[in-house]
């Protein structure tokens, strides 16, 4: 989801600077609300678990896309499925440009010996580079964000309205190495809740996360779990109305950033240097684990590698540090 969200600022800039272009975004149907307000942009559903599954399904998808009279293809994903599609398009003599993910330099950044710890090119810039290869130069400015959305009546019935500042918290990530210990996150929520100044919205997905966040919902009077409560469109609208988002190195950070919402990110065994920092965000808002104590960070690009003892890395980020950063950001809003 984060990779998809990171395309949005680039497409906003592209459509502003080249209004004559007609763009078709090939992605899963679930993600289509991210692109609803972009001019000259339509979404074509990739049903990778149904009619477009496997090599024959991808051939069917290619045949469907040919009917759209596409002039060129930009592959911003560079995975097995898109590589297969690339072959089909080249067979059909349609030019394809594919993202360079910088795998070699990311490997150098994450290896345990002779680590090359340096800031790599951002994913947004890598997306821009692909369009550049097709002859479309893009000036990506900080105002390349989506406008605030209007909350639906159904959403307002659940959310309510008040004069408090709204904080989103997304306390989970795909891997343990990127997830702040839940008991420490509870300390953060306790401090915020006790001020009485904030309404806290908790974001997550799946039954396990739902159970944990519902427990916070019941415990704290200024806290609402949003898991399973809203459609994805309504959840995006809520995110667009937040005053700030606190997130792990995860998709929710990028969803908030595409609306220009101030995002505070917590980094465990991953690091902003790998190029996945949320769009347009102040680097001071990245709270990173202590690399002096845990010098192998980043241990991987995606947080799926946890060396022995590194499960303690995120505990070097104190709850009071997070609360202070949130209050500093909110004071500026």
PDB file of N, CA, C and O in Angstrom, residues 241-295:
ATOM      1  N   UNK A 241      -8.192  14.748   7.219  1.00  0.00           N
ATOM      2  CA  UNK A 241      -8.642  15.751   8.182  1.00  0.00           C
ATOM      3  C   UNK A 241      -7.873  15.718   9.499  1.00  0.00           C
ATOM      4  O   UNK A 241      -8.190  16.473  10.419  1.00  0.00           O
ATOM      5  N   UNK A 242      -6.872  14.856   9.604  1.00  0.00           N
ATOM      6  CA  UNK A 242      -6.074  14.784  10.828  1.00  0.00           C
ATOM      7  C   UNK A 242      -5.196  16.021  10.973  1.00  0.00           C
ATOM      8  O   UNK A 242      -4.838  16.679   9.992  1.00  0.00           O
ATOM      9  N   UNK A 243      -4.811  16.291  12.203  1.00  0.00           N
ATOM     10  CA  UNK A 243      -3.809  17.332  12.461  1.00  0.00           C
ATOM     11  C   UNK A 243      -2.406  16.757  12.411  1.00  0.00           C
ATOM     12  O   UNK A 243      -1.452  17.465  12.079  1.00  0.00           O
ATOM     13  N   UNK A 244      -2.279  15.476  12.722  1.00  0.00           N
ATOM     14  CA  UNK A 244      -0.990  14.802  12.578  1.00  0.00           C
ATOM     15  C   UNK A 244      -1.216  13.296  12.596  1.00  0.00           C
ATOM     16  O   UNK A 244      -2.243  12.812  13.082  1.00  0.00           O
ATOM     17  N   UNK A 245      -0.263  12.556  12.045  1.00  0.00           N
ATOM     18  CA  UNK A 245      -0.293  11.094  12.053  1.00  0.00           C
ATOM     19  C   UNK A 245       1.002  10.585  12.686  1.00  0.00           C
ATOM     20  O   UNK A 245       2.099  11.040  12.339  1.00  0.00           O
ATOM     21  N   UNK A 246       0.859   9.648  13.620  1.00  0.00           N
ATOM     22  CA  UNK A 246       2.000   8.934  14.190  1.00  0.00           C
ATOM     23  C   UNK A 246       1.977   7.528  13.617  1.00  0.00           C
ATOM     24  O   UNK A 246       0.984   6.806  13.768  1.00  0.00           O
ATOM     25  N   UNK A 247       3.043   7.134  12.961  1.00  0.00           N
ATOM     26  CA  UNK A 247       3.046   5.861  12.254  1.00  0.00           C
ATOM     27  C   UNK A 247       4.408   5.196  12.350  1.00  0.00           C
ATOM     28  O   UNK A 247       5.433   5.850  12.580  1.00  0.00           O
ATOM     29  N   UNK A 248       4.400   3.897  12.175  1.00  0.00           N
ATOM     30  CA  UNK A 248       5.645   3.180  11.976  1.00  0.00           C
ATOM     31  C   UNK A 248       6.139   3.471  10.546  1.00  0.00           C
ATOM     32  O   UNK A 248       5.547   4.255   9.821  1.00  0.00           O
ATOM     33  N   UNK A 249       7.215   2.820  10.160  1.00  0.00           N
ATOM     34  CA  UNK A 249       7.632   2.826   8.758  1.00  0.00           C
ATOM     35  C   UNK A 249       6.652   1.909   8.030  1.00  0.00           C
ATOM     36  O   UNK A 249       6.896   0.724   7.856  1.00  0.00           O
ATOM     37  N   UNK A 250       5.498   2.472   7.654  1.00  0.00           N
ATOM     38  CA  UNK A 250       4.414   1.645   7.113  1.00  0.00           C
ATOM     39  C   UNK A 250       3.531   2.460   6.175  1.00  0.00           C
ATOM     40  O   UNK A 250       3.711   3.675   6.018  1.00  0.00           O
ATOM     41  N   UNK A 251       2.542   1.801   5.596  1.00  0.00           N
ATOM     42  CA  UNK A 251       1.693   2.429   4.602  1.00  0.00           C
ATOM     43  C   UNK A 251       0.927   3.634   5.093  1.00  0.00           C
ATOM     44  O   UNK A 251       0.693   4.581   4.339  1.00  0.00           O
ATOM     45  N   UNK A 252       0.502   3.627   6.354  1.00  0.00           N
ATOM     46  CA  UNK A 252      -0.277   4.745   6.866  1.00  0.00           C
ATOM     47  C   UNK A 252       0.499   6.058   6.844  1.00  0.00           C
ATOM     48  O   UNK A 252      -0.093   7.126   6.693  1.00  0.00           O
ATOM     49  N   UNK A 253       1.801   5.985   7.021  1.00  0.00           N
ATOM     50  CA  UNK A 253       2.626   7.194   6.932  1.00  0.00           C
ATOM     51  C   UNK A 253       2.501   7.820   5.551  1.00  0.00           C
ATOM     52  O   UNK A 253       2.387   9.045   5.410  1.00  0.00           O
ATOM     53  N   UNK A 254       2.492   6.983   4.524  1.00  0.00           N
ATOM     54  CA  UNK A 254       2.428   7.481   3.145  1.00  0.00           C
ATOM     55  C   UNK A 254       1.021   7.947   2.782  1.00  0.00           C
ATOM     56  O   UNK A 254       0.858   8.879   1.998  1.00  0.00           O
ATOM     57  N   UNK A 255       0.007   7.309   3.361  1.00  0.00           N
ATOM     58  CA  UNK A 255      -1.363   7.762   3.117  1.00  0.00           C
ATOM     59  C   UNK A 255      -1.561   9.167   3.673  1.00  0.00           C
ATOM     60  O   UNK A 255      -2.168  10.025   3.023  1.00  0.00           O
ATOM     61  N   UNK A 256      -1.050   9.429   4.876  1.00  0.00           N
ATOM     62  CA  UNK A 256      -1.171  10.775   5.460  1.00  0.00           C
ATOM     63  C   UNK A 256      -0.342  11.783   4.679  1.00  0.00           C
ATOM     64  O   UNK A 256      -0.785  12.911   4.425  1.00  0.00           O
ATOM     65  N   UNK A 257       0.859  11.373   4.269  1.00  0.00           N
ATOM     66  CA  UNK A 257       1.753  12.295   3.559  1.00  0.00           C
ATOM     67  C   UNK A 257       1.176  12.721   2.224  1.00  0.00           C
ATOM     68  O   UNK A 257       1.416  13.852   1.773  1.00  0.00           O
ATOM     69  N   UNK A 258       0.401  11.864   1.577  1.00  0.00           N
ATOM     70  CA  UNK A 258      -0.131  12.259   0.263  1.00  0.00           C
ATOM     71  C   UNK A 258      -1.200  13.343   0.390  1.00  0.00           C
ATOM     72  O   UNK A 258      -1.574  13.958  -0.607  1.00  0.00           O
ATOM     73  N   UNK A 259      -1.672  13.594   1.619  1.00  0.00           N
ATOM     74  CA  UNK A 259      -2.566  14.726   1.882  1.00  0.00           C
ATOM     75  C   UNK A 259      -1.833  15.907   2.519  1.00  0.00           C
ATOM     76  O   UNK A 259      -2.465  16.899   2.886  1.00  0.00           O
ATOM     77  N   UNK A 260      -0.526  15.794   2.669  1.00  0.00           N
ATOM     78  CA  UNK A 260       0.240  16.873   3.281  1.00  0.00           C
ATOM     79  C   UNK A 260       0.067  16.963   4.791  1.00  0.00           C
ATOM     80  O   UNK A 260       0.377  17.994   5.391  1.00  0.00           O
ATOM     81  N   UNK A 261      -0.417  15.895   5.429  1.00  0.00           N
ATOM     82  CA  UNK A 261      -0.575  15.872   6.879  1.00  0.00           C
ATOM     83  C   UNK A 261       0.791  15.684   7.532  1.00  0.00           C
ATOM     84  O   UNK A 261       1.564  14.831   7.095  1.00  0.00           O
ATOM     85  N   UNK A 262       1.142  16.451   8.568  1.00  0.00           N
ATOM     86  CA  UNK A 262       2.417  16.228   9.254  1.00  0.00           C
ATOM     87  C   UNK A 262       2.479  14.800   9.813  1.00  0.00           C
ATOM     88  O   UNK A 262       1.565  14.363  10.521  1.00  0.00           O
ATOM     89  N   UNK A 263       3.534  14.082   9.471  1.00  0.00           N
ATOM     90  CA  UNK A 263       3.684  12.681   9.870  1.00  0.00           C
ATOM     91  C   UNK A 263       4.923  12.517  10.736  1.00  0.00           C
ATOM     92  O   UNK A 263       6.018  12.952  10.359  1.00  0.00           O
ATOM     93  N   UNK A 264       4.731  11.883  11.885  1.00  0.00           N
ATOM     94  CA  UNK A 264       5.854  11.502  12.739  1.00  0.00           C
ATOM     95  C   UNK A 264       6.035  10.003  12.578  1.00  0.00           C
ATOM     96  O   UNK A 264       5.091   9.231  12.792  1.00  0.00           O
ATOM     97  N   UNK A 265       7.218   9.600  12.166  1.00  0.00           N
ATOM     98  CA  UNK A 265       7.470   8.188  11.919  1.00  0.00           C
ATOM     99  C   UNK A 265       8.438   7.623  12.942  1.00  0.00           C
ATOM    100  O   UNK A 265       9.374   8.297  13.384  1.00  0.00           O
ATOM    101  N   UNK A 266       8.206   6.357  13.304  1.00  0.00           N
ATOM    102  CA  UNK A 266       9.060   5.635  14.247  1.00  0.00           C
ATOM    103  C   UNK A 266       9.752   4.517  13.477  1.00  0.00           C
ATOM    104  O   UNK A 266       9.092   3.707  12.819  1.00  0.00           O
ATOM    105  N   UNK A 267      11.074   4.478  13.579  1.00  0.00           N
ATOM    106  CA  UNK A 267      11.875   3.536  12.797  1.00  0.00           C
ATOM    107  C   UNK A 267      12.598   2.573  13.729  1.00  0.00           C
ATOM    108  O   UNK A 267      13.314   2.993  14.633  1.00  0.00           O
ATOM    109  N   UNK A 268      12.417   1.283  13.478  1.00  0.00           N
ATOM    110  CA  UNK A 268      13.070   0.262  14.278  1.00  0.00           C
ATOM    111  C   UNK A 268      14.346  -0.220  13.627  1.00  0.00           C
ATOM    112  O   UNK A 268      15.381   0.444  13.684  1.00  0.00           O
ATOM    113  N   UNK A 269      14.281  -1.388  12.954  1.00  0.00           N
ATOM    114  CA  UNK A 269      15.472  -1.915  12.290  1.00  0.00           C
ATOM    115  C   UNK A 269      15.556  -1.458  10.837  1.00  0.00           C
ATOM    116  O   UNK A 269      16.449  -1.875  10.097  1.00  0.00           O
ATOM    117  N   UNK A 270      14.613  -0.595  10.417  1.00  0.00           N
ATOM    118  CA  UNK A 270      14.733   0.064   9.116  1.00  0.00           C
ATOM    119  C   UNK A 270      15.204   1.499   9.344  1.00  0.00           C
ATOM    120  O   UNK A 270      15.378   1.931  10.478  1.00  0.00           O
ATOM    121  N   UNK A 271      15.400   2.246   8.269  1.00  0.00           N
ATOM    122  CA  UNK A 271      15.942   3.599   8.410  1.00  0.00           C
ATOM    123  C   UNK A 271      15.502   4.453   7.216  1.00  0.00           C
ATOM    124  O   UNK A 271      15.380   3.945   6.092  1.00  0.00           O
ATOM    125  N   UNK A 272      15.268   5.752   7.436  1.00  0.00           N
ATOM    126  CA  UNK A 272      14.860   6.642   6.338  1.00  0.00           C
ATOM    127  C   UNK A 272      15.846   6.696   5.181  1.00  0.00           C
ATOM    128  O   UNK A 272      15.467   7.034   4.056  1.00  0.00           O
ATOM    129  N   UNK A 273      17.106   6.380   5.429  1.00  0.00           N
ATOM    130  CA  UNK A 273      18.118   6.458   4.378  1.00  0.00           C
ATOM    131  C   UNK A 273      17.843   5.514   3.210  1.00  0.00           C
ATOM    132  O   UNK A 273      18.384   5.703   2.116  1.00  0.00           O
ATOM    133  N   UNK A 274      17.004   4.493   3.406  1.00  0.00           N
ATOM    134  CA  UNK A 274      16.737   3.534   2.331  1.00  0.00           C
ATOM    135  C   UNK A 274      15.855   4.119   1.231  1.00  0.00           C
ATOM    136  O   UNK A 274      15.692   3.505   0.182  1.00  0.00           O
ATOM    137  N   UNK A 275      15.272   5.299   1.473  1.00  0.00           N
ATOM    138  CA  UNK A 275      14.531   5.984   0.422  1.00  0.00           C
ATOM    139  C   UNK A 275      13.030   5.938   0.548  1.00  0.00           C
ATOM    140  O   UNK A 275      12.315   6.403  -0.340  1.00  0.00           O
ATOM    141  N   UNK A 276      12.529   5.406   1.661  1.00  0.00           N
ATOM    142  CA  UNK A 276      11.082   5.266   1.824  1.00  0.00           C
ATOM    143  C   UNK A 276      10.499   6.275   2.809  1.00  0.00           C
ATOM    144  O   UNK A 276       9.465   6.027   3.423  1.00  0.00           O
ATOM    145  N   UNK A 277      11.153   7.420   2.945  1.00  0.00           N
ATOM    146  CA  UNK A 277      10.632   8.430   3.853  1.00  0.00           C
ATOM    147  C   UNK A 277       9.385   9.059   3.245  1.00  0.00           C
ATOM    148  O   UNK A 277       9.328   9.313   2.039  1.00  0.00           O
ATOM    149  N   UNK A 278       8.349   9.322   4.063  1.00  0.00           N
ATOM    150  CA  UNK A 278       7.107   9.886   3.517  1.00  0.00           C
ATOM    151  C   UNK A 278       7.322  11.216   2.807  1.00  0.00           C
ATOM    152  O   UNK A 278       8.157  12.026   3.213  1.00  0.00           O
ATOM    153  N   UNK A 279       6.545  11.434   1.765  1.00  0.00           N
ATOM    154  CA  UNK A 279       6.707  12.588   0.902  1.00  0.00           C
ATOM    155  C   UNK A 279       6.520  13.909   1.649  1.00  0.00           C
ATOM    156  O   UNK A 279       5.557  14.096   2.397  1.00  0.00           O
ATOM    157  N   UNK A 280       7.454  14.839   1.410  1.00  0.00           N
ATOM    158  CA  UNK A 280       7.322  16.210   1.875  1.00  0.00           C
ATOM    159  C   UNK A 280       7.427  16.403   3.374  1.00  0.00           C
ATOM    160  O   UNK A 280       7.076  17.475   3.886  1.00  0.00           O
ATOM    161  N   UNK A 281       7.918  15.402   4.090  1.00  0.00           N
ATOM    162  CA  UNK A 281       7.958  15.487   5.547  1.00  0.00           C
ATOM    163  C   UNK A 281       9.310  15.978   6.046  1.00  0.00           C
ATOM    164  O   UNK A 281      10.358  15.682   5.467  1.00  0.00           O
ATOM    165  N   UNK A 282       9.263  16.731   7.155  1.00  0.00           N
ATOM    166  CA  UNK A 282      10.466  17.213   7.808  1.00  0.00           C
ATOM    167  C   UNK A 282      11.246  16.019   8.351  1.00  0.00           C
ATOM    168  O   UNK A 282      10.689  15.185   9.077  1.00  0.00           O
ATOM    169  N   UNK A 283      12.533  15.917   8.027  1.00  0.00           N
ATOM    170  CA  UNK A 283      13.342  14.794   8.494  1.00  0.00           C
ATOM    171  C   UNK A 283      13.465  14.765  10.017  1.00  0.00           C
ATOM    172  O   UNK A 283      13.708  13.712  10.606  1.00  0.00           O
ATOM    173  N   UNK A 284      13.246  15.906  10.658  1.00  0.00           N
ATOM    174  CA  UNK A 284      13.265  15.931  12.122  1.00  0.00           C
ATOM    175  C   UNK A 284      12.125  15.124  12.718  1.00  0.00           C
ATOM    176  O   UNK A 284      12.147  14.807  13.916  1.00  0.00           O
ATOM    177  N   UNK A 285      11.123  14.818  11.917  1.00  0.00           N
ATOM    178  CA  UNK A 285       9.979  14.052  12.414  1.00  0.00           C
ATOM    179  C   UNK A 285      10.198  12.547  12.339  1.00  0.00           C
ATOM    180  O   UNK A 285       9.280  11.776  12.624  1.00  0.00           O
ATOM    181  N   UNK A 286      11.402  12.130  11.958  1.00  0.00           N
ATOM    182  CA  UNK A 286      11.753  10.708  11.964  1.00  0.00           C
ATOM    183  C   UNK A 286      12.428  10.380  13.294  1.00  0.00           C
ATOM    184  O   UNK A 286      13.487  10.927  13.606  1.00  0.00           O
ATOM    185  N   UNK A 287      11.812   9.516  14.066  1.00  0.00           N
ATOM    186  CA  UNK A 287      12.373   9.084  15.347  1.00  0.00           C
ATOM    187  C   UNK A 287      12.982   7.702  15.140  1.00  0.00           C
ATOM    188  O   UNK A 287      12.279   6.724  14.903  1.00  0.00           O
ATOM    189  N   UNK A 288      14.314   7.663  15.197  1.00  0.00           N
ATOM    190  CA  UNK A 288      15.033   6.440  14.842  1.00  0.00           C
ATOM    191  C   UNK A 288      15.648   5.771  16.065  1.00  0.00           C
ATOM    192  O   UNK A 288      16.033   6.441  17.032  1.00  0.00           O
ATOM    193  N   UNK A 289      15.763   4.445  15.992  1.00  0.00           N
ATOM    194  CA  UNK A 289      16.441   3.694  17.035  1.00  0.00           C
ATOM    195  C   UNK A 289      17.910   4.106  17.102  1.00  0.00           C
ATOM    196  O   UNK A 289      18.481   4.606  16.127  1.00  0.00           O
ATOM    197  N   UNK A 290      18.516   3.889  18.230  1.00  0.00           N
ATOM    198  CA  UNK A 290      19.891   4.321  18.500  1.00  0.00           C
ATOM    199  C   UNK A 290      20.880   3.451  17.728  1.00  0.00           C
ATOM    200  O   UNK A 290      21.096   2.284  18.053  1.00  0.00           O
ATOM    201  N   UNK A 291      21.502   4.032  16.698  1.00  0.00           N
ATOM    202  CA  UNK A 291      22.457   3.268  15.882  1.00  0.00           C
ATOM    203  C   UNK A 291      23.798   3.066  16.571  1.00  0.00           C
ATOM    204  O   UNK A 291      24.581   2.197  16.166  1.00  0.00           O
ATOM    205  N   UNK A 292      24.091   3.837  17.584  1.00  0.00           N
ATOM    206  CA  UNK A 292      25.324   3.583  18.333  1.00  0.00           C
ATOM    207  C   UNK A 292      25.216   2.267  19.095  1.00  0.00           C
ATOM    208  O   UNK A 292      26.186   1.518  19.193  1.00  0.00           O
ATOM    209  N   UNK A 293      24.034   1.999  19.624  1.00  0.00           N
ATOM    210  CA  UNK A 293      23.813   0.735  20.334  1.00  0.00           C
ATOM    211  C   UNK A 293      23.487  -0.404  19.371  1.00  0.00           C
ATOM    212  O   UNK A 293      23.759  -1.574  19.661  1.00  0.00           O
ATOM    213  N   UNK A 294      22.901  -0.055  18.232  1.00  0.00           N
ATOM    214  CA  UNK A 294      22.474  -1.063  17.256  1.00  0.00           C
ATOM    215  C   UNK A 294      23.002  -0.688  15.871  1.00  0.00           C
ATOM    216  O   UNK A 294      22.250  -0.239  14.995  1.00  0.00           O
ATOM    217  N   UNK A 295      24.313  -0.846  15.669  1.00  0.00           N
ATOM    218  CA  UNK A 295      24.968  -0.327  14.458  1.00  0.00           C
ATOM    219  C   UNK A 295      24.597  -1.051  13.160  1.00  0.00           C
ATOM    220  O   UNK A 295      24.920  -0.550  12.078  1.00  0.00           O
TER     221      UNK A 295
END
